[in-house]
mmCIF file of C-alpha atoms in Angstrom:
data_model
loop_
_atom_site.group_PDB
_atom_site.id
_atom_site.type_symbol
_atom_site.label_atom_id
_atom_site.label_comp_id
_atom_site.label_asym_id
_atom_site.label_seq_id
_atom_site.Cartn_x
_atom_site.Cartn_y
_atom_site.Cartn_z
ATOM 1 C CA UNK A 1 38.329 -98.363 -156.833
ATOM 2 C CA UNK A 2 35.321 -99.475 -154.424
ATOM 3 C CA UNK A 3 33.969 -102.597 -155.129
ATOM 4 C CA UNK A 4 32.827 -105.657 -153.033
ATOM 5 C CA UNK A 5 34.622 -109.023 -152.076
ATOM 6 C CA UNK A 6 33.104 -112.470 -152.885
ATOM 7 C CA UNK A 7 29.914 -112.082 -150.142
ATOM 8 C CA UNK A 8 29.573 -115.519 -148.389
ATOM 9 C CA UNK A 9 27.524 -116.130 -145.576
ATOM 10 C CA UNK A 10 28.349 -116.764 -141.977
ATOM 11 C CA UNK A 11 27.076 -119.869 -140.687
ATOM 12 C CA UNK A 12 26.792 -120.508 -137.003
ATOM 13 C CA UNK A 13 26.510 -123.909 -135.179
ATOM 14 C CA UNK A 14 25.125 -124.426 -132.022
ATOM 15 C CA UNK A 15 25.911 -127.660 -130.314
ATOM 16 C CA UNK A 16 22.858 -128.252 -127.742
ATOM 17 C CA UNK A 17 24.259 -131.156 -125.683
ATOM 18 C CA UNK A 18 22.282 -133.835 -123.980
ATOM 19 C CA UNK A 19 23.417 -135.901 -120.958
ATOM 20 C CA UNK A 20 21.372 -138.704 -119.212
ATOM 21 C CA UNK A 21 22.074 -139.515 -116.001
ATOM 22 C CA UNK A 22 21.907 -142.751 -114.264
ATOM 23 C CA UNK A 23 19.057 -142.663 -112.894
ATOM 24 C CA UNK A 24 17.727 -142.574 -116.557
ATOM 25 C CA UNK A 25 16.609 -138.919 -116.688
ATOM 26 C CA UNK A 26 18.225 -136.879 -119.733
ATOM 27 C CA UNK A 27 19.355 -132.941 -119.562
ATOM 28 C CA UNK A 28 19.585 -131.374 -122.907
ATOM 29 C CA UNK A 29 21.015 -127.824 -123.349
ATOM 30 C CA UNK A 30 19.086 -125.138 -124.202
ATOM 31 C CA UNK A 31 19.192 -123.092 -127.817
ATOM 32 C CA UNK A 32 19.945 -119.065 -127.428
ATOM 33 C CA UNK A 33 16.873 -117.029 -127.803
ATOM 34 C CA UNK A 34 17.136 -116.067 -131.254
ATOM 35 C CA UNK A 35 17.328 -119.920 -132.339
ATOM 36 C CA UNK A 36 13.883 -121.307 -132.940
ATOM 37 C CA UNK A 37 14.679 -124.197 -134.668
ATOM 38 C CA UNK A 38 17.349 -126.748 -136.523
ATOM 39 C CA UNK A 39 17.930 -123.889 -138.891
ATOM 40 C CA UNK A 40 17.088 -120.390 -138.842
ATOM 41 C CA UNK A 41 18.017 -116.767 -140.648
ATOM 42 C CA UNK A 42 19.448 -114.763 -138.556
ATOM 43 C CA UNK A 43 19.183 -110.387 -137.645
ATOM 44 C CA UNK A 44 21.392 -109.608 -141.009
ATOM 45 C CA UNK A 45 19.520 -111.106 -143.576
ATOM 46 C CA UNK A 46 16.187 -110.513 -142.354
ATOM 47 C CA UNK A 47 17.042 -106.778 -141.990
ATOM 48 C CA UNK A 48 17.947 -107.049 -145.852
ATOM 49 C CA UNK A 49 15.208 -108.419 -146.855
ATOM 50 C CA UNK A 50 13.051 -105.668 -144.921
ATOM 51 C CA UNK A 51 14.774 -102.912 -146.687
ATOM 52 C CA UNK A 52 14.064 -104.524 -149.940
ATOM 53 C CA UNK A 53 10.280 -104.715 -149.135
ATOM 54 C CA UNK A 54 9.532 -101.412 -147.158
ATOM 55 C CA UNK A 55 12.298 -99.249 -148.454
ATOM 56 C CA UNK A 56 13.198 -100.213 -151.981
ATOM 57 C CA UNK A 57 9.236 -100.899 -152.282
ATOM 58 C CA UNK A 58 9.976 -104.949 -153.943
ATOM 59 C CA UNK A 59 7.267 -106.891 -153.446
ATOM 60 C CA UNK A 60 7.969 -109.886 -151.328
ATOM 61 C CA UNK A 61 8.552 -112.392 -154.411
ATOM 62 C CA UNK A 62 11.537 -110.607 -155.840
ATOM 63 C CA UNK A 63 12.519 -110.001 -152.495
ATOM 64 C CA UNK A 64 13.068 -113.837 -151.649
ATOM 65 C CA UNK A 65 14.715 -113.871 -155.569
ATOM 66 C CA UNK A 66 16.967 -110.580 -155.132
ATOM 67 C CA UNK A 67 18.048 -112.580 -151.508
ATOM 68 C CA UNK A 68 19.271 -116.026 -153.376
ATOM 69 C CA UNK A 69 20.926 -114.278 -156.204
ATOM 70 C CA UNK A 70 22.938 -111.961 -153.788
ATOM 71 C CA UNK A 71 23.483 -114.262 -150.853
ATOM 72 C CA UNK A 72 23.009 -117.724 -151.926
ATOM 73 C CA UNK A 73 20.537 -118.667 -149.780
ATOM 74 C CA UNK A 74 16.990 -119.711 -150.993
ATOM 75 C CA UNK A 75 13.919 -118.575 -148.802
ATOM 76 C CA UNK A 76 10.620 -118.785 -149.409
ATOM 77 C CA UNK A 77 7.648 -116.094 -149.574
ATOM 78 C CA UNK A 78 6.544 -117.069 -146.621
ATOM 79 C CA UNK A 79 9.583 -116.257 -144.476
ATOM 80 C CA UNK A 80 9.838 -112.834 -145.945
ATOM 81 C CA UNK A 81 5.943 -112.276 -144.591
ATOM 82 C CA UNK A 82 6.870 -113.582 -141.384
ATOM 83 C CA UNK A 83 10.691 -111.869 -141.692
ATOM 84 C CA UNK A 84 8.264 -108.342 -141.955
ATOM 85 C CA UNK A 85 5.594 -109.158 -139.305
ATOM 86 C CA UNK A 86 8.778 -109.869 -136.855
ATOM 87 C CA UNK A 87 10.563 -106.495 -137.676
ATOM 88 C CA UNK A 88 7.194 -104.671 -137.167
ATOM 89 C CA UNK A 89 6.817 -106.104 -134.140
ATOM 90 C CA UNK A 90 10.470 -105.210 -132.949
ATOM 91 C CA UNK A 91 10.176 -101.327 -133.963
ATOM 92 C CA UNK A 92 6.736 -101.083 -132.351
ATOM 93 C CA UNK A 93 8.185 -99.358 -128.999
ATOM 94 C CA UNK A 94 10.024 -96.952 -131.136
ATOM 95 C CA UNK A 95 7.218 -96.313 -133.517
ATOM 96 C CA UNK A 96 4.840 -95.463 -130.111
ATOM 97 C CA UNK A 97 7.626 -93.005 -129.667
ATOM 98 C CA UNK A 98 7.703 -91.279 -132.532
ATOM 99 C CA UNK A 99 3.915 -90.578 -132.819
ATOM 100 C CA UNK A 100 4.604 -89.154 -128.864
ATOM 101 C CA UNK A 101 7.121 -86.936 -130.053
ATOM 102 C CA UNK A 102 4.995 -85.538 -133.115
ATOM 103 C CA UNK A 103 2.153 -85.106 -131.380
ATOM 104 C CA UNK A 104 4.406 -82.948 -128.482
ATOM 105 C CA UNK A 105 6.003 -81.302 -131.935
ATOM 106 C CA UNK A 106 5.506 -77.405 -132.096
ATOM 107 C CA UNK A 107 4.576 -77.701 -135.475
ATOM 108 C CA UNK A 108 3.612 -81.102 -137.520
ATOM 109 C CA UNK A 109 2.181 -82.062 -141.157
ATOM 110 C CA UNK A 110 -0.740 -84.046 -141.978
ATOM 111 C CA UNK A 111 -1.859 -85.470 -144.798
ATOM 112 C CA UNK A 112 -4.581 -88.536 -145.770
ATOM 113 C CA UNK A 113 -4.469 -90.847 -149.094
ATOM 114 C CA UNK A 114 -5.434 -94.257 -150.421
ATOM 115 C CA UNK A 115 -3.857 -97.218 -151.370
ATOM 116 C CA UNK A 116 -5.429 -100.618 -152.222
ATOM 117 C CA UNK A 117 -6.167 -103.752 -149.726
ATOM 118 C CA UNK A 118 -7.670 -106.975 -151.409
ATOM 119 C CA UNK A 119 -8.236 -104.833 -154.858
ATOM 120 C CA UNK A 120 -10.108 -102.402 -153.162
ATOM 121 C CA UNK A 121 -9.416 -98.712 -151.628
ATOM 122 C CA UNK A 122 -8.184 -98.554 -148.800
ATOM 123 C CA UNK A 123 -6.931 -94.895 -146.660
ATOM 124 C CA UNK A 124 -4.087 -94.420 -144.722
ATOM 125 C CA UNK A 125 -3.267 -91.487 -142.396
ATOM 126 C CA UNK A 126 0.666 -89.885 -142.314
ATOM 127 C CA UNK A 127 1.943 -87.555 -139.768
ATOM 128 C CA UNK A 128 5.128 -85.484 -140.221
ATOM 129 C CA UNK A 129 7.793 -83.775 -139.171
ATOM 130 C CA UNK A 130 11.357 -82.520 -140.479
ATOM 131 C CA UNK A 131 12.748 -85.649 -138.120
ATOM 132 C CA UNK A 132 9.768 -87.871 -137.556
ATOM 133 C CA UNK A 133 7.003 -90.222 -139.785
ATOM 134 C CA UNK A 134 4.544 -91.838 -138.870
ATOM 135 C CA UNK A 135 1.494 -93.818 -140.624
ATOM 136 C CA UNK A 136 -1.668 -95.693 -139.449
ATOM 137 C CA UNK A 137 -4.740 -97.261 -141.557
ATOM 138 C CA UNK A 138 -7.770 -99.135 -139.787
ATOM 139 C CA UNK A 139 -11.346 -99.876 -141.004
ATOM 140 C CA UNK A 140 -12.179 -96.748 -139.876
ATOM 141 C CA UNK A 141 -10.904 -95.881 -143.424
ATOM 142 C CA UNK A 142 -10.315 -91.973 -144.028
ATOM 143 C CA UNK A 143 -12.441 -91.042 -141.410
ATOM 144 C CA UNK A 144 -12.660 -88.902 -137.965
ATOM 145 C CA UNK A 145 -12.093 -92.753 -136.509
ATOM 146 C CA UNK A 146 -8.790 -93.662 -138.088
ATOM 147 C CA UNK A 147 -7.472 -89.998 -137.277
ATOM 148 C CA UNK A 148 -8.223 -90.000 -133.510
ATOM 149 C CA UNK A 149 -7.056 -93.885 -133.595
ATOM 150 C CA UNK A 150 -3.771 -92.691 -135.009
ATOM 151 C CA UNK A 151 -3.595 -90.425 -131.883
ATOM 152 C CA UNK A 152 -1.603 -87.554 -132.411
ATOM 153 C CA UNK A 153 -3.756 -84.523 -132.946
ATOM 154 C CA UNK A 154 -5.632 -85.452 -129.853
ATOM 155 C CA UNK A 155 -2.580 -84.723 -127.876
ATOM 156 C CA UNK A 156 -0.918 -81.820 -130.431
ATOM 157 C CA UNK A 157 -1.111 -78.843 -128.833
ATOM 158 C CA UNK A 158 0.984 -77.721 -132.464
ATOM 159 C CA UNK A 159 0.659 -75.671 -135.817
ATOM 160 C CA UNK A 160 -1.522 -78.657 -138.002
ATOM 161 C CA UNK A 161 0.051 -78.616 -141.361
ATOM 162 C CA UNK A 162 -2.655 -79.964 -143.588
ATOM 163 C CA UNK A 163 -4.895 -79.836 -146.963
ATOM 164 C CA UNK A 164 -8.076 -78.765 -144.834
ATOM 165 C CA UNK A 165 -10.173 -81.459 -144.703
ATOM 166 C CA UNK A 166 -12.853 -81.049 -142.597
ATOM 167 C CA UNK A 167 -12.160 -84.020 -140.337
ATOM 168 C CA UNK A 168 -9.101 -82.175 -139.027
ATOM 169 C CA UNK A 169 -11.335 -79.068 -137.568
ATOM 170 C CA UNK A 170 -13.685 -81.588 -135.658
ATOM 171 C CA UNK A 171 -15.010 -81.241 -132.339
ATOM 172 C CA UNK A 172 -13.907 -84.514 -131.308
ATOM 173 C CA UNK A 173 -10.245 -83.174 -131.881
ATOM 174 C CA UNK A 174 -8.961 -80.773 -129.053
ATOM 175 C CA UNK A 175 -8.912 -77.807 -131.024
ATOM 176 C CA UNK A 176 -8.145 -75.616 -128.175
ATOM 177 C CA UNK A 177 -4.301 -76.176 -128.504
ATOM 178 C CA UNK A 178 -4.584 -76.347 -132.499
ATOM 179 C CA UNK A 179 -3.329 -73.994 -135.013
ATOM 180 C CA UNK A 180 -4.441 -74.862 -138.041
ATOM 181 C CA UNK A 181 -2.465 -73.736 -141.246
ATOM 182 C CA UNK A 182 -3.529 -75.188 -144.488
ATOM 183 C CA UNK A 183 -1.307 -75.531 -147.759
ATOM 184 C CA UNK A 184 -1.016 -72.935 -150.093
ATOM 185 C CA UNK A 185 0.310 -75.635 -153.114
ATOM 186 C CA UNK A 186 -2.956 -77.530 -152.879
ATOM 187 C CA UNK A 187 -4.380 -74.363 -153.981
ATOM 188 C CA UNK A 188 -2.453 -73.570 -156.751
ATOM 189 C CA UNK A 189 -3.168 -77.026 -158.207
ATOM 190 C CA UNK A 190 -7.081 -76.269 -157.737
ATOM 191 C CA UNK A 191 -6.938 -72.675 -159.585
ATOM 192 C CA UNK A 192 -4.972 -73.955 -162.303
ATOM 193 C CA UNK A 193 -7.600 -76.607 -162.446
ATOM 194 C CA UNK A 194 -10.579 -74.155 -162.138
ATOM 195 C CA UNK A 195 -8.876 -71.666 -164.584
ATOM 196 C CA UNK A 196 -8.689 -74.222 -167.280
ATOM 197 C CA UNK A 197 -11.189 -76.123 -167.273
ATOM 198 C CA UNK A 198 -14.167 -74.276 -165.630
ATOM 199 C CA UNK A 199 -15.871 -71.906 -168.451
ATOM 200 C CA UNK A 200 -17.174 -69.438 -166.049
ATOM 201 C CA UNK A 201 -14.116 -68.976 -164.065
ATOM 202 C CA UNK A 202 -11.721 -68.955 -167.495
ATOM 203 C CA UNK A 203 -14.120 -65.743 -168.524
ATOM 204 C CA UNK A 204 -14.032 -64.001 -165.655
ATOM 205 C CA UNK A 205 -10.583 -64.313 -165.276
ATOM 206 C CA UNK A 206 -10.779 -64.398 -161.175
ATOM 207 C CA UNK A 207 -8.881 -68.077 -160.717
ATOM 208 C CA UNK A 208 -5.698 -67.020 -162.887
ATOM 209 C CA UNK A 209 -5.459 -64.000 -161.209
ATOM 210 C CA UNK A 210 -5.814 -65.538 -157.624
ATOM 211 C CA UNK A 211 -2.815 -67.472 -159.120
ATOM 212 C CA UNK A 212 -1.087 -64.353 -159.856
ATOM 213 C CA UNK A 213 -1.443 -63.541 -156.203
ATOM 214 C CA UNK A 214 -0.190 -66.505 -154.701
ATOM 215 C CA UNK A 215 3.386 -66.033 -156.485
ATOM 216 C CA UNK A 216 3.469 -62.622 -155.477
ATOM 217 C CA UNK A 217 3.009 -63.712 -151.903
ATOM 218 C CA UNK A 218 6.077 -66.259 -152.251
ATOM 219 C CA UNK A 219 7.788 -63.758 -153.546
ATOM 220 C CA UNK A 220 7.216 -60.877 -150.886
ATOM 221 C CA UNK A 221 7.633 -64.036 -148.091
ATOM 222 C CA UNK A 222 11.059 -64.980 -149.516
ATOM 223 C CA UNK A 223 12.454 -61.560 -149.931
ATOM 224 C CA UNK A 224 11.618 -60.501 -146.472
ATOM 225 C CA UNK A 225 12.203 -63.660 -145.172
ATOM 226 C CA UNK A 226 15.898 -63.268 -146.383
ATOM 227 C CA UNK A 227 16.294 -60.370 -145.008
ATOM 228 C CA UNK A 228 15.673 -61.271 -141.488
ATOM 229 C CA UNK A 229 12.419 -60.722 -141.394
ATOM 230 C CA UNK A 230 9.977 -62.500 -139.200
ATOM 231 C CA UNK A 231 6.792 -61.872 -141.238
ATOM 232 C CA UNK A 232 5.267 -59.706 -144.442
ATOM 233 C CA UNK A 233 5.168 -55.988 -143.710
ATOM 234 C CA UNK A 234 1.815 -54.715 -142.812
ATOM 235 C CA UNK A 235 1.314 -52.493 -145.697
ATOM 236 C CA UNK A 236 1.515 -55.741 -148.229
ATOM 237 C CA UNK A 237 0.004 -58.147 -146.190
ATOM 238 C CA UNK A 238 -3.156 -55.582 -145.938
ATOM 239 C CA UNK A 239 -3.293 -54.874 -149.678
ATOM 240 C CA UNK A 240 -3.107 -58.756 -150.511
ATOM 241 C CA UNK A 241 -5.665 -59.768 -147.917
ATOM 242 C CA UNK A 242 -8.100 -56.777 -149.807
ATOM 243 C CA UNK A 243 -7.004 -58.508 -153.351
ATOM 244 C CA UNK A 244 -7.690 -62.061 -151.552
ATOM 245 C CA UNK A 245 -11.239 -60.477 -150.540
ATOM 246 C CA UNK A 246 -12.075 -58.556 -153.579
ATOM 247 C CA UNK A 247 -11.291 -61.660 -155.963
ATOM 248 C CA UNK A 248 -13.159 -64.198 -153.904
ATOM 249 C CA UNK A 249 -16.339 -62.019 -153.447
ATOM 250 C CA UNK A 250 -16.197 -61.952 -157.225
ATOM 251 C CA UNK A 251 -15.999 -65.723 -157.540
ATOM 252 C CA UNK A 252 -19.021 -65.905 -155.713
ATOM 253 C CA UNK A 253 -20.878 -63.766 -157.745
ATOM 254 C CA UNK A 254 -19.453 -65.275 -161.297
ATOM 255 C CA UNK A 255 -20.626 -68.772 -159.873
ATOM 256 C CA UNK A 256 -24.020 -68.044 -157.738
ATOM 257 C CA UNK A 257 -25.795 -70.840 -155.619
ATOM 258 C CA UNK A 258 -27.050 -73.098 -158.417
ATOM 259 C CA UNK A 259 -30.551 -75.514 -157.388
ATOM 260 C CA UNK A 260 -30.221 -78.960 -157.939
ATOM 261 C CA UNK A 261 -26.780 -79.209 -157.673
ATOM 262 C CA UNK A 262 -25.198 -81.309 -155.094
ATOM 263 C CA UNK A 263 -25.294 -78.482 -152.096
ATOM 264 C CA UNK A 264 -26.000 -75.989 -154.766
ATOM 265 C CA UNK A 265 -22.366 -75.364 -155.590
ATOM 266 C CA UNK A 266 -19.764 -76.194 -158.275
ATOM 267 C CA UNK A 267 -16.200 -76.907 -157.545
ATOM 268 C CA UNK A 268 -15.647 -73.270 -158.352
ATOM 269 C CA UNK A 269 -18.156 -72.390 -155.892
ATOM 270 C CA UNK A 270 -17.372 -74.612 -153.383
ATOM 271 C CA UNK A 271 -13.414 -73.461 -153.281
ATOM 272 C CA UNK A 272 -14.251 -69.922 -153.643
ATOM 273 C CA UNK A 273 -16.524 -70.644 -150.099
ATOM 274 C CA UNK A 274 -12.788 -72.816 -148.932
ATOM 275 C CA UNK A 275 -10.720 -69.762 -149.245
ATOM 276 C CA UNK A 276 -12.673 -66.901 -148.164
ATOM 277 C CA UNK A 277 -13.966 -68.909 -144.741
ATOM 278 C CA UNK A 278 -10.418 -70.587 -143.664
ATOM 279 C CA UNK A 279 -8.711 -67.103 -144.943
ATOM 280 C CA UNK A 280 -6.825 -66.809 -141.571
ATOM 281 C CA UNK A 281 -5.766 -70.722 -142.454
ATOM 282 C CA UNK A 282 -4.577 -70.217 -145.624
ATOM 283 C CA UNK A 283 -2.352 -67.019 -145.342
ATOM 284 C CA UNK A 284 -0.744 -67.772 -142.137
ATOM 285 C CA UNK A 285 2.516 -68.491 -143.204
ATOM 286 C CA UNK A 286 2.568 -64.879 -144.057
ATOM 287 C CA UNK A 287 2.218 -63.895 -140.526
ATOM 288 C CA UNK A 288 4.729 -66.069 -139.176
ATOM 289 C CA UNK A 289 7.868 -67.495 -141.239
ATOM 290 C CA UNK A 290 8.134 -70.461 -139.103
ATOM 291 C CA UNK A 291 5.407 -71.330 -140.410
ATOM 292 C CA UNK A 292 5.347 -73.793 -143.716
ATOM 293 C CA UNK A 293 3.544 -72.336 -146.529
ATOM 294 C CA UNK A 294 2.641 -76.169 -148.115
ATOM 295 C CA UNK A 295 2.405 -79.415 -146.875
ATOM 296 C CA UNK A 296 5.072 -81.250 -149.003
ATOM 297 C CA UNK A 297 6.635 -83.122 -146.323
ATOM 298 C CA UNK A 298 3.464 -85.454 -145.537
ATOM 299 C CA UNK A 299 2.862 -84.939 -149.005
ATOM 300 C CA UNK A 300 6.232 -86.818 -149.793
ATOM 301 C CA UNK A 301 6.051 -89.387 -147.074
ATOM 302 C CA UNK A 302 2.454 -90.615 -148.563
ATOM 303 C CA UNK A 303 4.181 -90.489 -152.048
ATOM 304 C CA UNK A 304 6.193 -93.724 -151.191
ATOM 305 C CA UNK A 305 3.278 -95.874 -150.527
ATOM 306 C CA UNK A 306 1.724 -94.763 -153.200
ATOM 307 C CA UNK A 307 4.438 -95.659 -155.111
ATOM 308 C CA UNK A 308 4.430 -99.283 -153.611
ATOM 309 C CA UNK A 309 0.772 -99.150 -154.461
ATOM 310 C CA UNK A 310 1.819 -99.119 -158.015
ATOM 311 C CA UNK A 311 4.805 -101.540 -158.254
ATOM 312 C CA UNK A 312 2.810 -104.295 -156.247
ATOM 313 C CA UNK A 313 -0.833 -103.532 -156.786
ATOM 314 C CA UNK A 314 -1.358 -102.809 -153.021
ATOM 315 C CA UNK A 315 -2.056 -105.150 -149.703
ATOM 316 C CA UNK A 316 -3.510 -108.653 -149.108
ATOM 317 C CA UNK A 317 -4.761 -107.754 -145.491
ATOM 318 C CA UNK A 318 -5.101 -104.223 -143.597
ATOM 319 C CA UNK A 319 -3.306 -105.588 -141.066
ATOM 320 C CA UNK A 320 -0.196 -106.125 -143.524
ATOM 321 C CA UNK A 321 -1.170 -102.793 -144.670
ATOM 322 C CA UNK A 322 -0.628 -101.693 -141.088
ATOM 323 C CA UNK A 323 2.426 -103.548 -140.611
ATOM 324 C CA UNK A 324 4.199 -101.898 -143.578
ATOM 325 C CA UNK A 325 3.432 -98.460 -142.599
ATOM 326 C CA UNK A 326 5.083 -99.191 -139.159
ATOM 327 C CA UNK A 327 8.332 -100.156 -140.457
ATOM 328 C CA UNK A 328 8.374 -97.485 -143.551
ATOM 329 C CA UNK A 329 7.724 -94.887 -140.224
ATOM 330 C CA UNK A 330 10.393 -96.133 -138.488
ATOM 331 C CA UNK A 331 12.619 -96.421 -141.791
ATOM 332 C CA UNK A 332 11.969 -93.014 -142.762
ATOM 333 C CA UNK A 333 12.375 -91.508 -139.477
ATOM 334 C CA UNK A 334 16.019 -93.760 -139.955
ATOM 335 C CA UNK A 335 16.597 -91.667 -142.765
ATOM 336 C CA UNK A 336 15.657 -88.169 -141.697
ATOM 337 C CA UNK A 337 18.642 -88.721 -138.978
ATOM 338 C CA UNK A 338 21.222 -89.807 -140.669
ATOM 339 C CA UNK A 339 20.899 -93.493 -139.610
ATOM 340 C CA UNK A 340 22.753 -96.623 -140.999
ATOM 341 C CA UNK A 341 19.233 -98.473 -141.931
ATOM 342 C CA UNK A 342 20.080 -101.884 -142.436
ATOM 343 C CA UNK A 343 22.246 -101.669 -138.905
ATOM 344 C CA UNK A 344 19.517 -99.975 -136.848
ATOM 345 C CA UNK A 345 16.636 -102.611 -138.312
ATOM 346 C CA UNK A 346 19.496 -105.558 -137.257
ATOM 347 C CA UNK A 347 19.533 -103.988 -134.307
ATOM 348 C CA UNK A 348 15.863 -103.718 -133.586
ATOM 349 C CA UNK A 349 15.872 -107.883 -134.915
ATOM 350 C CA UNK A 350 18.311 -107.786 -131.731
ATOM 351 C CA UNK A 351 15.561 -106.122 -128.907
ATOM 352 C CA UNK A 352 17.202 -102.769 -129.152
ATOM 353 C CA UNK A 353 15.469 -100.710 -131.628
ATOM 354 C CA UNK A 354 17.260 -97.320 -132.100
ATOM 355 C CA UNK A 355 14.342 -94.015 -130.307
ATOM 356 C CA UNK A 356 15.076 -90.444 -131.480
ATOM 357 C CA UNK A 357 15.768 -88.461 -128.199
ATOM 358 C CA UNK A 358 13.068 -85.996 -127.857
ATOM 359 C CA UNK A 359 13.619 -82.301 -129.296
#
């Protein structure tokens, strides 16, 4: 049997002693750093009420509730604010680091979504690995300026993991050391779309079979990947690449340039164009079996906050928006290696925030 003992909580005294002299002038002893005032909350329960917030996604009411009912001790919304502002402060150095370390990564995931700030949308940016997270959000919003804020892919020198949008094949982005590889899932989710719900497309038949192509690829990657294989035999990879072709030039002709149309093209039309120009993109992973074939692990780390999005209706401020996605980085990066979360965050309370070593 596992269970718990009666949890009470430590409580410290510090005698600051005064002396006066006799000449009249009095000496009084200073507090320790970490005591501010005539009573204070110390690195333990703070860290708890951290995880609560940025891990177990509680917004910051229940937080100070779930803290009296398990420890007895009554705190107020306002010291869980300011118990989350100081953590994000005290992982800052190691969330600096971990952005370093993905952007030096030889191969990283990227991924862009929206949350709410004030009622309203708001973007925020999430960069990836199978040890690392990281997040940022500014006023720049989803744009080219929150990305090269974030600043990772203007160091990465990396294979870009991502759902090709077009801010990620910018100028302003070095993409002399880039490789871009773009996620095959997203796709499936748009031909499915496009196959049920676009007439043209359902007729023709060109989406569903597309479809049928992609599972045929996993299929041929898996198997040879199994057997020790670094990439798809030429004489498949050839044949899909002239299926890939022949079914996209078709696309094009089923849905033709229509006037008076936003650009002249459907959704049809306009992923049809996707998929035959970032070809090379797309079917990468084919090429090289280090290479990911989707994007689910940015895609999972932006699931969480949208998650929190939906159990506390989103963010007062974007800088509190800012200051979550530090400490969920740091937490999840905690979590991909093994960490003790709760002990590391005390820790980083304490001045010595736990770094991953670089790869």
């Amino acid at each position: 049997m596992f269970d718990l003992p009666q949890i009470a909580v430590e409580v410290t005294e510090h005698q600051m002693l005064a002396v006066t002299c006799g000449c009249g002038h009095t000496t009084r002893a200073q507090a320790p750093d970490r005591v501010a005032g005539p009573t204070n909350l110390g690195e333990g329960i703070t860290a708890v009420a951290v995880y609560l917030s940025t891990v177990q996604l509680i917004p910051i009411d229940r937080v100070a509730a779930a803290i009296e009912a398990l420890y007895g001790i009554a705190v107020s919304t306002g010291w869980v604010s300011s118990a989350l502002e100081r953590a994000a402060a005290a992982v800052e150095p190691a969330s600096e680091a971990i952005k370093e370390q993905i952007a030096g990564s030889g191969a990283a995931f990227f991924d862009e979504s929206m949350t709410k700030v004030c009622g309203k949308r708001a973007w925020f940016h999430a960069a990836a690995t199978g040890t690392l997270t990281a997040y940022h959000a500014d006023e720049h919003g989803r744009g080219l300026g929150a990305i090269t804020a974030f600043g990772i892919l203007d160091a990465f020198a990396g294979v870009a993991v991502h759902d090709a949008y077009a801010a990620y094949y910018s100028d302003v982005i070095n993409q002399d050391g880039i490789t871009h590889a773009l996620c095959i899932a997203h796709i499936q989710r748009e031909l499915r779309a496009v196959a049920e719900h676009d007439l043209a497309a359902g007729k023709d038949g060109w989406a569903a079979q597309l479809q049928a192509l992609v599972g045929d690829m996993f299929r041929w990657r898996d198997t040879w990947h199994a057997a020790g294989h670094e990439q798809v035999p030429k004489f498949k990879l050839d044949k899909i690449i002239a299926e890939w072709d022949t079914l996209l030039a078709r696309a094009l002709d089923v849905h033709p340039h229509q006037p008076g149309r936003l650009a002249g093209q459907t959704h049809a039309r306009r992923l049809a164009l996707r998929l035959r120009d970032r070809k090379d993109d797309y079917l990468r992973w084919l090429t090289d079996f280090t290479i990911p074939a989707t994007n689910n692990t940015a895609e999972q780390s932006v699931r969480m906050i949208k998650t929190k999005t939906k159990v506390s209706g989103g963010f007062r401020t974007l800088a509190g928006l800012q200051q979550f996605l530090t400490l969920r980085g740091y937490l999840d990066t905690l979590r991909k290696n093994g960490r003790h979360l709760i002990t590391d965050l005390r820790h980083a309370l304490q001045g010595n925030p736990w770094i991953p070593a670089p790869a």
